[in-house]
XYZ file of C-alpha atoms in Angstrom:
769
model
C 11.121 -13.675 -7.776
C 12.024 -11.120 -10.482
C 13.753 -12.423 -13.352
C 12.349 -16.020 -12.269
C 8.769 -15.140 -12.855
C 6.586 -17.176 -15.099
C 3.751 -14.814 -16.734
C 1.307 -15.772 -19.478
C 4.025 -15.145 -21.823
C 3.581 -14.265 -25.802
C 3.562 -17.443 -27.391
C 6.938 -16.283 -29.841
C 8.978 -15.300 -26.903
C 7.976 -19.134 -25.279
C 8.349 -20.421 -27.745
C 11.889 -19.450 -28.559
C 13.112 -19.912 -25.070
C 11.934 -23.634 -24.641
C 14.096 -24.262 -28.483
C 16.711 -22.618 -26.804
C 16.578 -24.413 -23.809
C 16.895 -21.946 -21.740
C 15.239 -19.428 -19.087
C 11.960 -18.380 -19.841
C 12.086 -14.382 -20.287
C 8.626 -12.533 -18.730
C 7.078 -9.868 -20.980
C 6.090 -7.240 -19.278
C 4.241 -3.740 -19.344
C 6.488 -1.409 -17.141
C 6.824 0.814 -20.038
C 3.188 0.972 -21.398
C 3.981 -1.143 -23.949
C 4.742 -5.389 -23.943
C 8.544 -5.742 -23.671
C 10.538 -8.927 -22.325
C 11.391 -7.721 -18.291
C 15.481 -8.166 -19.976
C 15.082 -5.231 -21.900
C 13.436 -2.631 -19.841
C 15.973 -0.582 -18.381
C 14.141 -0.254 -14.957
C 14.440 -1.921 -12.239
C 10.847 -4.259 -12.150
C 10.046 -7.744 -9.470
C 7.969 -9.532 -11.505
C 5.424 -12.333 -11.063
C 3.149 -15.201 -12.788
C 0.240 -16.062 -11.617
C 1.841 -19.491 -10.941
C 4.131 -18.079 -9.013
C 1.748 -16.016 -6.710
C -0.096 -18.972 -6.180
C 2.600 -20.877 -5.141
C 3.751 -18.739 -2.361
C -0.106 -18.203 -1.487
C 0.229 -13.996 -2.234
C -3.376 -12.812 -2.850
C -2.947 -8.885 -1.367
C -0.639 -6.632 -1.953
C 0.843 -6.709 1.481
C 1.655 -10.510 0.501
C 3.658 -8.985 -1.864
C 6.101 -8.183 0.712
C 7.416 -11.648 1.598
C 9.035 -11.939 -1.750
C 9.705 -8.825 -2.233
C 12.837 -7.064 -0.890
C 12.729 -3.245 0.437
C 8.629 -3.711 0.118
C 7.103 -3.211 3.376
C 3.383 -3.174 4.339
C 2.210 -1.843 7.099
C -0.804 -1.871 9.637
C -1.630 1.314 10.464
C -4.918 0.715 12.852
C -7.310 3.178 10.692
C -8.033 0.092 7.500
C -5.394 2.203 5.450
C -2.338 -0.122 4.656
C 1.908 1.964 4.764
C 3.542 0.613 1.223
C 6.793 1.245 1.174
C 9.460 0.528 -1.004
C 13.218 1.144 -1.050
C 12.398 3.388 2.338
C 10.099 5.829 0.368
C 6.955 5.950 2.223
C 4.405 7.395 3.746
C 3.479 6.656 7.795
C -0.554 8.303 7.632
C -3.802 7.090 8.394
C -5.761 9.442 6.670
C -8.031 7.844 4.935
C -6.958 10.474 2.636
C -3.196 9.957 2.204
C -1.657 9.518 -1.224
C 0.378 6.532 -1.083
C 4.264 6.622 -2.027
C 3.744 3.401 -3.963
C 0.919 3.814 -6.295
C -1.245 0.661 -7.235
C -3.147 -0.138 -10.136
C -5.388 -3.002 -12.171
C -5.297 -2.684 -16.249
C -3.884 0.275 -16.374
C -6.752 1.753 -13.986
C -5.601 3.349 -9.996
C -6.752 2.793 -6.795
C -5.923 6.633 -5.778
C -6.122 5.278 -2.159
C -4.344 2.570 0.271
C -7.693 1.826 1.639
C -9.141 0.612 -2.009
C -6.661 -1.868 -2.844
C -8.023 -4.761 -0.672
C -9.800 -7.376 -3.545
C -7.070 -6.158 -6.234
C -5.527 -9.530 -6.632
C -7.674 -11.237 -8.695
C -7.125 -13.925 -11.441
C -4.301 -12.835 -12.402
C -1.586 -13.185 -15.366
C 0.748 -11.764 -13.339
C 1.814 -8.335 -11.116
C 4.791 -5.958 -11.772
C 6.297 -3.896 -9.313
C 8.509 -1.301 -10.094
C 10.854 1.134 -8.077
C 11.683 4.332 -8.270
C 10.340 7.847 -8.865
C 6.349 7.059 -11.503
C 5.054 10.269 -13.537
C 6.808 10.129 -16.469
C 4.160 7.081 -17.479
C 2.006 6.313 -14.395
C -1.241 8.062 -13.872
C -0.152 9.105 -10.089
C 3.175 10.970 -9.263
C 4.897 8.960 -6.882
C 8.472 8.687 -5.227
C 8.502 5.221 -4.466
C 7.309 3.036 -7.083
C 3.858 1.345 -8.771
C 2.743 -2.330 -8.207
C 0.798 -3.250 -11.603
C -1.618 -5.812 -11.281
C -2.494 -7.398 -14.653
C -5.585 -9.617 -15.118
C -6.899 -12.398 -17.071
C -8.887 -10.761 -20.145
C -11.596 -13.000 -21.858
C -10.669 -15.136 -24.527
C -11.912 -16.414 -27.713
C -12.532 -19.569 -26.989
C -14.361 -21.607 -23.531
C -12.369 -21.970 -20.608
C -12.968 -21.962 -16.949
C -11.734 -23.349 -13.548
C -11.961 -23.394 -9.989
C -9.894 -23.282 -7.148
C -11.176 -24.741 -3.303
C -8.542 -24.442 -0.549
C -8.872 -25.412 3.577
C -6.310 -24.134 5.862
C -5.988 -23.840 9.739
C -8.587 -21.250 11.463
C -10.639 -23.222 9.254
C -9.818 -20.821 6.629
C -12.344 -21.349 3.653
C -11.528 -19.983 0.258
C -13.095 -20.809 -3.358
C -12.229 -19.168 -6.455
C -13.117 -19.587 -9.781
C -13.570 -17.934 -13.368
C -15.410 -18.598 -16.816
C -14.444 -17.413 -19.447
C -15.116 -17.222 -23.368
C -17.125 -15.780 -26.634
C -20.460 -14.087 -26.815
C -19.977 -12.985 -30.772
C -17.556 -13.034 -33.158
C -16.633 -9.060 -31.993
C -17.635 -9.828 -28.169
C -15.617 -11.879 -25.261
C -16.456 -11.850 -21.713
C -15.077 -13.021 -18.526
C -16.595 -13.527 -14.810
C -14.510 -14.416 -11.753
C -15.134 -14.057 -7.747
C -13.563 -14.994 -4.726
C -14.814 -15.854 -1.161
C -12.347 -16.230 2.074
C -13.323 -16.733 4.900
C -11.587 -18.281 8.828
C -12.220 -17.938 12.362
C -9.843 -15.920 14.811
C -6.754 -16.081 14.996
C -6.078 -14.321 18.485
C -6.254 -14.978 20.870
C -8.121 -13.074 24.683
C -5.295 -13.597 27.109
C -8.053 -12.956 30.219
C -10.622 -14.460 28.580
C -10.184 -18.405 27.309
C -11.712 -18.874 24.143
C -12.278 -15.105 23.267
C -11.157 -14.798 19.346
C -10.756 -11.435 16.896
C -9.334 -11.834 13.685
C -11.706 -13.395 10.951
C -12.155 -12.956 8.241
C -14.932 -12.453 5.874
C -14.421 -11.368 2.642
C -15.520 -11.115 -1.525
C -14.797 -9.754 -4.859
C -15.387 -9.973 -7.905
C -15.054 -9.456 -11.256
C -16.441 -9.044 -15.078
C -14.451 -8.450 -17.984
C -15.761 -7.850 -21.069
C -13.301 -7.142 -25.000
C -14.947 -6.215 -27.563
C -13.026 -5.268 -30.852
C -16.177 -4.028 -33.470
C -13.754 -3.106 -36.153
C -9.938 -3.782 -36.673
C -8.963 -1.012 -35.557
C -10.749 -0.018 -32.600
C -10.537 -2.765 -29.320
C -12.462 -1.755 -26.629
C -12.445 -2.886 -22.845
C -14.611 -2.582 -19.693
C -14.387 -4.131 -16.453
C -16.158 -3.577 -13.008
C -15.272 -5.163 -10.189
C -15.560 -4.519 -6.600
C -15.145 -6.177 -3.168
C -17.026 -6.795 0.210
C -14.632 -7.035 3.773
C -16.224 -7.780 7.193
C -13.244 -8.833 7.836
C -12.740 -8.643 11.750
C -10.001 -5.505 12.382
C -7.092 -6.380 13.636
C -6.146 -6.129 17.708
C -2.925 -4.407 18.036
C -0.373 -6.317 21.525
C -0.055 -3.891 23.813
C 3.820 -4.191 24.825
C 4.285 -2.248 27.323
C 2.311 0.618 29.688
C 3.598 4.198 28.947
C 2.022 6.834 30.686
C 1.608 10.694 29.276
C 0.784 11.684 33.244
C 1.632 8.391 35.007
C 0.336 9.869 38.586
C -3.010 9.314 36.220
C -3.037 6.100 34.839
C -5.692 3.198 35.126
C -4.648 0.944 38.658
C -6.210 -1.798 35.582
C -4.124 -0.688 32.805
C -0.753 -0.264 35.460
C -1.414 -4.041 36.207
C -2.174 -4.966 33.011
C -0.076 -8.590 31.716
C 1.839 -7.227 29.356
C 2.157 -10.106 25.964
C 4.317 -13.177 26.872
C 7.487 -12.654 24.335
C 7.133 -14.695 21.274
C 3.141 -15.231 21.518
C 1.897 -14.908 18.354
C -1.670 -15.207 19.522
C -1.426 -13.049 22.621
C -3.939 -9.841 22.937
C -6.916 -8.936 24.686
C -9.731 -6.005 24.178
C -13.033 -4.264 25.794
C -15.257 -7.345 26.366
C -18.191 -7.695 23.892
C -16.322 -5.049 21.198
C -17.130 -6.015 17.119
C -14.746 -5.309 14.886
C -16.365 -6.896 11.684
C -15.811 -4.238 9.292
C -18.811 -3.745 7.081
C -16.523 -1.651 4.200
C -17.331 -2.320 0.524
C -16.094 -0.966 -3.159
C -16.460 -1.034 -6.640
C -14.787 0.365 -9.649
C -15.639 0.562 -13.488
C -14.017 1.153 -16.495
C -13.542 1.978 -20.035
C -10.711 1.203 -22.314
C -10.543 2.737 -26.043
C -7.427 2.105 -28.251
C -8.128 3.083 -31.541
C -5.288 2.034 -34.832
C -4.914 5.057 -36.111
C -2.652 3.903 -38.627
C -0.294 1.046 -38.512
C 2.235 3.104 -35.931
C -0.185 5.897 -34.574
C -2.628 4.797 -31.716
C -4.886 6.766 -29.663
C -5.147 5.632 -26.241
C -7.996 6.425 -23.530
C -8.843 5.342 -20.064
C -11.769 6.048 -17.989
C -12.755 4.843 -14.560
C -14.876 5.653 -11.818
C -14.725 4.193 -7.894
C -16.653 4.093 -4.431
C -15.822 3.757 -1.785
C -16.934 2.983 1.520
C -15.114 2.070 5.250
C -17.496 1.450 8.402
C -15.822 -0.166 11.735
C -14.857 -0.159 15.013
C -11.171 -0.631 16.244
C -9.528 -1.747 19.232
C -6.548 0.683 19.906
C -4.777 0.052 22.985
C -5.177 -3.575 22.983
C -6.220 -3.731 25.862
C -9.454 -5.048 27.868
C -9.526 -1.352 29.703
C -11.403 1.974 27.468
C -7.912 3.482 26.959
C -8.105 4.232 22.895
C -10.611 3.136 21.002
C -12.915 4.469 18.264
C -14.496 4.013 15.253
C -14.308 4.707 11.654
C -17.010 6.328 8.992
C -15.962 7.050 5.490
C -16.369 7.517 1.947
C -14.562 8.500 -0.838
C -16.124 8.673 -4.285
C -12.833 9.338 -7.602
C -12.920 10.004 -11.098
C -9.912 9.519 -13.265
C -9.742 9.717 -16.973
C -6.384 9.215 -19.396
C -5.942 9.968 -22.762
C -2.727 9.199 -24.939
C -0.676 8.922 -28.258
C 1.638 6.117 -28.912
C 3.313 5.532 -31.956
C 6.353 4.997 -33.629
C 9.135 7.668 -35.713
C 10.094 4.860 -38.109
C 13.716 3.122 -37.301
C 14.882 5.713 -34.555
C 11.493 6.022 -31.642
C 9.500 5.334 -30.102
C 6.918 7.817 -28.107
C 4.209 8.838 -25.749
C 1.904 12.003 -25.030
C -0.597 12.054 -23.284
C -2.644 14.182 -20.124
C -4.726 12.508 -17.150
C -7.206 14.134 -15.488
C -8.355 13.480 -11.716
C -10.814 14.191 -9.118
C -11.873 12.139 -5.825
C -14.106 13.630 -2.895
C -13.297 12.100 0.442
C -15.299 12.259 3.019
C -14.221 10.890 6.966
C -15.075 10.933 10.753
C -13.861 9.139 13.387
C -15.430 9.045 16.860
C -12.814 8.250 20.192
C -13.623 6.697 23.378
C -10.151 8.169 25.321
C -12.041 8.383 29.155
C -9.330 6.399 30.743
C -6.140 7.155 28.966
C -4.202 9.292 31.602
C -4.427 12.584 30.603
C -8.135 12.745 30.022
C -8.864 10.827 33.707
C -7.099 14.152 34.958
C -9.513 16.098 32.031
C -12.560 14.531 32.905
C -13.138 13.475 29.109
C -14.361 10.121 28.354
C -14.655 11.012 23.833
C -14.172 13.169 21.090
C -14.971 13.139 17.525
C -13.057 14.482 14.328
C -14.072 15.072 10.886
C -12.297 15.944 7.415
C -14.176 16.614 4.135
C -11.991 17.551 1.081
C -11.539 17.468 -2.451
C -8.513 16.752 -4.355
C -7.783 17.035 -8.050
C -4.829 16.398 -10.231
C -4.099 17.635 -13.919
C -0.935 16.925 -15.663
C 1.128 15.924 -19.080
C 3.498 13.626 -19.977
C 5.117 12.813 -23.061
C 8.261 9.536 -22.850
C 10.504 8.776 -25.795
C 12.521 6.175 -26.674
C 15.171 7.934 -29.181
C 17.477 4.016 -30.789
C 20.677 6.281 -30.872
C 21.425 2.381 -32.646
C 21.357 -0.800 -32.690
C 22.574 -1.054 -29.329
C 22.297 2.374 -27.205
C 18.850 4.380 -26.513
C 17.693 7.061 -25.371
C 15.142 7.409 -22.733
C 13.578 10.814 -22.343
C 10.174 11.406 -20.069
C 8.600 14.767 -18.678
C 4.949 15.122 -16.708
C 4.011 18.238 -15.469
C 1.458 17.996 -12.767
C -1.484 20.965 -10.978
C -2.755 19.076 -7.909
C -5.121 21.212 -5.365
C -6.719 19.718 -2.096
C -9.542 21.745 -0.606
C -10.567 21.074 2.404
C -12.654 21.726 5.851
C -12.534 20.244 9.161
C -12.507 20.589 13.208
C -13.245 17.973 15.900
C -16.189 18.555 18.375
C -17.894 17.122 21.218
C -19.604 13.362 21.103
C -22.552 14.705 23.343
C -21.322 14.056 26.327
C -20.856 16.909 27.010
C -16.972 16.036 28.151
C -15.351 17.823 25.749
C -16.336 21.467 25.422
C -16.370 22.213 28.882
C -12.762 21.310 28.850
C -11.955 23.229 25.994
C -13.966 26.033 27.218
C -11.683 26.495 30.436
C -8.917 26.531 28.460
C -10.527 28.700 26.140
C -11.016 31.103 29.114
C -7.296 30.707 30.476
C -5.975 31.799 27.478
C -8.605 34.670 26.674
C -8.035 35.744 30.367
C -3.460 35.805 29.848
C -4.474 37.436 26.723
C -6.648 40.797 28.521
C -9.555 38.826 26.906
C -13.117 38.707 27.830
C -14.011 35.240 27.731
C -16.166 33.509 25.011
C -20.014 32.823 26.010
C -20.721 29.222 25.878
C -23.170 28.494 23.114
C -19.786 28.755 21.366
C -18.647 24.859 23.057
C -21.915 23.764 22.694
C -21.329 19.820 21.971
C -23.115 17.773 19.258
C -20.562 17.492 16.082
C -22.278 15.937 13.790
C -25.310 16.491 14.972
C -25.318 20.326 14.860
C -22.093 21.518 13.655
C -20.483 22.703 16.802
C -16.752 22.548 17.137
C -13.974 23.060 19.788
C -11.168 23.481 17.718
C -9.400 26.774 18.293
C -9.036 28.998 15.068
C -5.547 30.547 13.303
C -6.214 33.743 14.955
C -4.433 35.325 12.003
C -3.238 38.542 13.099
C -6.740 39.295 15.135
C -6.158 38.934 18.963
C -9.934 39.507 19.633
C -10.085 35.836 18.142
C -7.065 33.687 20.042
C -8.648 30.411 21.683
C -12.007 31.085 19.831
C -13.594 27.664 18.030
C -13.989 26.838 14.636
C -13.884 25.245 12.115
C -10.362 24.855 9.679
C -11.028 25.463 5.526
C -7.620 25.411 3.778
C -6.834 25.010 1.063
C -3.697 23.421 -0.779
C -2.047 24.272 -4.219
C 0.653 23.126 -5.642
C 2.571 22.462 -9.293
C 5.844 20.170 -10.068
C 7.594 18.553 -13.141
C 8.716 15.151 -12.771
C 11.088 13.572 -15.490
C 13.488 10.898 -16.127
C 16.422 10.185 -18.356
C 17.992 6.695 -19.206
C 20.924 5.688 -21.496
C 21.090 1.555 -21.671
C 23.231 -0.537 -23.687
C 22.891 -3.895 -25.540
C 25.772 -5.598 -26.754
C 23.960 -8.799 -27.666
C 20.686 -10.189 -26.527
C 22.016 -11.488 -23.505
C 23.243 -8.337 -21.723
C 21.389 -4.958 -20.984
C 23.520 -1.860 -18.905
C 21.385 1.023 -18.050
C 22.062 4.151 -16.437
C 19.088 6.441 -15.251
C 18.586 9.921 -13.221
C 14.817 10.564 -12.557
C 12.715 12.745 -10.331
C 9.877 12.606 -9.204
C 7.034 14.359 -6.864
C 4.131 12.930 -4.212
C 1.547 15.131 -3.380
C 0.553 17.349 -0.392
C -1.939 16.183 2.293
C -4.299 17.121 5.163
C -4.650 14.751 7.763
C -7.791 13.273 10.035
C -6.461 14.200 13.585
C -8.614 14.995 16.625
C -7.297 18.362 16.389
C -7.406 20.999 19.511
C -5.991 23.619 16.958
C -5.932 25.019 13.776
C -2.134 24.240 13.908
C -2.997 20.313 13.459
C -4.986 20.763 9.697
C -1.941 22.254 8.215
C -0.711 20.628 5.412
C 2.297 18.489 4.924
C 3.590 20.386 1.331
C 5.040 17.943 -1.255
C 7.827 15.953 -1.324
C 10.712 15.428 -4.032
C 13.132 12.961 -4.657
C 15.896 12.688 -7.376
C 17.070 9.276 -8.222
C 19.995 8.328 -9.426
C 20.954 4.399 -10.892
C 22.422 1.571 -12.872
C 21.919 -1.931 -13.441
C 22.714 -4.264 -15.274
C 21.062 -7.710 -16.759
C 21.985 -10.951 -17.706
C 21.306 -14.181 -19.468
C 23.854 -16.279 -18.563
C 24.211 -19.117 -20.740
C 20.838 -21.498 -20.854
C 20.227 -21.882 -17.111
C 21.110 -17.903 -15.076
C 19.678 -15.128 -15.556
C 21.284 -12.035 -13.153
C 20.023 -8.321 -12.685
C 21.607 -6.240 -10.343
C 20.943 -2.332 -9.573
C 23.097 0.296 -6.833
C 20.962 3.128 -6.711
C 21.013 6.786 -4.336
C 18.286 8.983 -3.481
C 18.079 12.650 -2.879
C 15.124 12.891 -0.272
C 13.357 16.371 -0.256
C 10.734 17.297 1.963
C 9.329 13.728 2.770
C 6.553 13.374 4.491
C 4.869 12.353 7.769
C 3.177 12.328 11.247
C 5.072 13.566 13.720
C 4.525 15.151 16.607
C 3.082 18.785 18.966
C 3.129 19.112 22.423
C -1.009 19.702 23.838
C -0.407 21.947 27.142
C -3.920 20.002 28.469
C -4.176 16.796 26.377
C -0.201 16.396 25.660
C 1.588 14.768 22.558
C -0.939 15.455 19.508
C 0.056 14.046 15.870
C 0.459 16.855 13.039
C 1.762 16.109 9.539
C 5.546 17.884 8.950
C 8.098 17.473 5.951
C 11.811 16.420 7.056
C 13.469 18.828 4.603
C 16.788 16.662 3.479
C 17.170 13.062 3.786
C 18.697 10.286 1.302
C 18.798 6.865 0.356
C 21.773 4.524 -0.491
C 21.054 0.997 -2.034
C 22.545 -1.717 -3.715
C 20.161 -5.097 -4.835
C 20.911 -8.130 -6.680
C 18.572 -11.101 -8.375
C 18.935 -13.966 -9.647
C 17.087 -17.349 -11.245
C 19.231 -20.687 -11.628
C 18.502 -24.105 -13.589
C 20.908 -26.193 -13.310
C 18.692 -29.017 -14.212
C 15.661 -30.318 -15.792
C 12.599 -29.181 -13.132
C 14.446 -27.473 -10.608
C 14.309 -24.050 -10.585
C 16.110 -21.799 -7.871
C 15.368 -18.144 -7.334
C 17.085 -15.374 -4.886
C 17.118 -11.773 -4.473
C 18.656 -9.619 -2.089
C 18.140 -5.802 -0.776
C 20.391 -3.976 1.015
C 19.419 -0.295 2.028
C 20.822 3.149 3.974
C 18.600 5.749 4.979
C 20.181 8.028 6.751
C 17.975 11.624 7.634
C 20.240 14.763 7.042
C 18.213 17.205 8.805
C 15.400 17.613 10.865
C 14.704 18.793 14.581
C 11.604 17.948 15.777
C 9.803 16.193 18.835
C 10.081 12.715 19.584
C 6.831 10.914 20.096
C 7.346 11.648 23.999
C 7.353 15.237 22.870
C 10.652 15.756 23.335
C 12.333 18.811 20.760
C 15.319 15.742 19.471
C 17.185 16.385 16.329
C 17.040 13.713 13.978
C 20.080 14.381 12.029
C 21.610 10.773 11.004
C 18.464 8.499 11.938
C 16.896 6.067 10.125
C 13.411 6.181 8.056
C 10.953 4.290 8.812
C 10.246 0.633 7.700
C 13.557 0.783 5.781
C 15.173 -2.700 6.512
C 18.854 -2.496 6.196
C 19.160 -6.009 4.584
C 15.849 -8.377 3.170
C 16.782 -11.809 1.230
C 14.031 -13.172 -0.512
C 14.895 -17.758 -2.003
C 12.428 -19.858 -3.384
C 13.113 -23.214 -5.460
C 10.709 -25.524 -6.830
C 11.723 -29.072 -7.804
C 9.159 -30.732 -10.551
C 8.559 -34.281 -12.175
C 7.398 -36.362 -14.442
C 5.173 -39.205 -12.004
C 4.334 -40.755 -14.873
C 3.681 -39.807 -18.485
C 0.548 -38.083 -17.048
C 1.469 -37.043 -13.613
C 3.693 -34.826 -12.632
C 4.701 -33.617 -8.926
C 6.575 -30.758 -7.419
C 7.775 -29.868 -4.117
C 8.975 -26.280 -2.746
C 10.350 -24.024 -0.216
C 10.806 -20.791 1.140
C 12.830 -18.756 2.500
C 12.566 -14.558 3.984
C 14.686 -12.211 5.902
C 14.063 -8.673 6.821
C 16.686 -7.414 9.476
C 15.632 -4.863 11.908
C 13.641 -1.669 11.546
C 12.152 1.252 12.715
C 8.705 1.659 12.999
C 9.460 5.420 13.256
C 11.760 7.676 11.744
C 14.794 8.271 13.907
C 16.272 6.061 16.570
C 13.563 4.938 19.252
C 14.211 1.238 20.682
C 10.590 0.962 21.972
C 9.322 1.290 18.634
C 11.526 -1.041 16.472
C 10.564 -3.539 14.320
C 12.667 -6.840 15.200
C 14.647 -9.047 12.834
C 12.819 -12.060 11.516
C 12.654 -15.128 8.919
C 9.820 -16.947 7.729
C 9.381 -20.152 6.371
C 6.665 -21.792 3.617
C 6.197 -24.609 1.846
C 4.690 -26.680 -0.899
C 3.986 -30.434 -2.110
C 1.152 -31.436 -4.265
C 0.084 -33.752 -7.439
C -1.319 -32.773 -10.913
C -1.828 -33.333 -14.066
C -1.340 -31.176 -16.663
C -3.065 -33.186 -19.907
C -6.524 -32.710 -17.060
C -5.796 -29.573 -15.881
C -6.449 -31.051 -12.072
C -3.987 -29.811 -9.127
C -4.003 -30.472 -5.481
C -1.263 -28.389 -3.181
C -0.275 -29.220 -0.232
C 1.074 -25.785 1.413
C 2.536 -24.001 5.259
C 3.669 -20.374 5.449
C 5.501 -18.980 8.822
C 6.227 -22.706 9.634
C 8.597 -21.885 11.863
C 6.162 -19.719 13.867
C 8.125 -16.696 13.591
C 7.207 -13.931 16.170
C 7.530 -10.281 13.989
C 5.731 -7.093 13.782
C 4.586 -5.016 10.781
C 4.327 -2.162 12.879
C 4.829 -0.656 16.226
C 2.744 2.849 17.658
C 3.146 4.979 20.606
C -0.853 5.905 21.655
C -1.869 7.438 24.841
C -0.654 5.691 27.534
C 1.011 2.543 25.381
C 3.122 1.359 23.044
C 1.455 -1.756 20.421
C 2.636 -3.699 18.141
C 0.437 -5.303 15.207
C 1.623 -8.892 14.914
C 2.304 -11.222 11.590
C 0.166 -14.358 11.433
C 1.128 -17.161 13.341
C 1.731 -20.491 11.239
C -0.540 -21.975 8.710
C -1.019 -24.695 6.962
C -3.453 -26.169 4.260
C -4.830 -28.146 1.408
C -5.435 -26.631 -2.049
C -7.162 -28.105 -5.062
C -7.301 -26.204 -7.866
C -8.824 -27.593 -12.007
C -8.490 -25.653 -15.273
C -10.628 -26.724 -18.485
């Protein structure tokens, strides 16, 4: 819970809280410097390592169980979708950046697919809400998630954690830290996770999917060559051989009912409430072959007592190679393989300092460059559209270069001892160079139908048909494309296949102004206004024409917020915030109606929408050892202006509809009681409850694509010795076996859902020395 989280506080803050008999105040770095959470005029949810372990939070998606207003959805393409306060980008392309950026020790993970192994050996995590850009390396409209890892120590320490749970889940994690010399310290940490499949075939008893096989590691070096120079070097990475998730079919929804496959029409829908029920093509191998590594170097140079120069350099590589069962049936309706590669470089240079007692400031710039290659091969021969056209498979690729350069500055003006004005601005120049197309896989089923359609279109325009040589199969083997180019005023180019080559160039200025009033150490009042942007994006889709490869342009969010953070006596901490977002050109994937293949995808902008919300969280310690925490989020999201096609290709006026992944009401409760069994033995018991109201998986209001309301109940019980450094914990999550989805997708004759995990439980043993 946000204000109740215990991080690795500095000694002075921790000791002061203990002396006063009050709640410890977490130290955060949301404003690029360490300060008490209650002194930061920003909405931040922060959790220390103990709270993360207690709730079983070991990846970004798990934060949806503890942060009201945050949602994580499975896209079906190894690219998670993160949404905060209703601000998200419902897009599965590998190259799509998120509205919620993720950092580890201020080093960005530019694309959601890179975030799998971020939560390793942590000191704390901070979820910063609202537009970011004046202080962070990536422009975002929704917020930022900052993972703060444990750094090397100047004394020897280490530890491990072993766990075993349902589905034969095994987890082993450990770390070792200590000095190498008087100026150099190192820390190494690693984690291994394995589990058997939790999804069960309805038609083939004993056949399972959903196994986990994941390893991650990090090596950190801290070097202090002189009293004024410090350096941090980090090498991290992960391997993921886990299964891609199989969706659960909700209903058959054929584009052309007269041509639906009889086996699909007869396939039994999963029983309502059966979390584990699923199906897939027999003999499918869902094991990913994904990997990621990143190296970074940070230098801090104290130029004077009040002036510090900071440089952060990072380089990362990522590869995705996986097979995805996309229709959730034993009929090969829509299955595909993905392959993608990313290399990414980023550099930040900033100067921070103090102007006596009058101001605290930071100024700097950053540069980033990423190359993203992605290809997809589709097996779609049993869709109703392709049963008519005869197309068995297709493939597409995109190759993109994303480049950004920015300059930023932020100043905290201390108007009085109690009143502070914050001003910040950032200028960003962003460019994407794109090329891509769709084509035949080599089975020569797509090329003939595209040639036939081309001939009809050209005949209707009075043009001669194109030669057959322009419709050869084998996109990746010989570079042929079947995507129709944009004639751009030349009628002779109508229905001519080719490679889409395009450039998106944008710039913007984001800013933030905040005023906070702190009449005493126990109360903070603040108001703020900020403007943030998220860059435009090209899609990776199977496209019949260049229209589907057009980029969505940058979106803008103008945010207004007022909040209060109050310490009431020695045992109660309460925070509240109210906010309003004016949303312009929201990005998302929409629908294009193709005459041959039916509804297809493309990226769109919603001209106007808005979000209104209220948040409240509190921590109460009514007696020694008992901690009660709670957080509530209330959201009202609305589309103000947009007319477009729905998922069935029907023109729809979406005014008044809801944004996706934005439940109107979210609630998180947690409690823990610790007591001494003896002078050397402690025990604890805890329980958690989360609730999310109904939301929509797409924009607008389509009941077929609703995410039903749900609740999650968790518990833990354990004993340990603080003096000897060991602990044993029994834990359980989703104890009521609640049936819930994180995404619902319509795709080629079926509507399917990505179901949350069923009841899990286990035991965990840890030891630190």
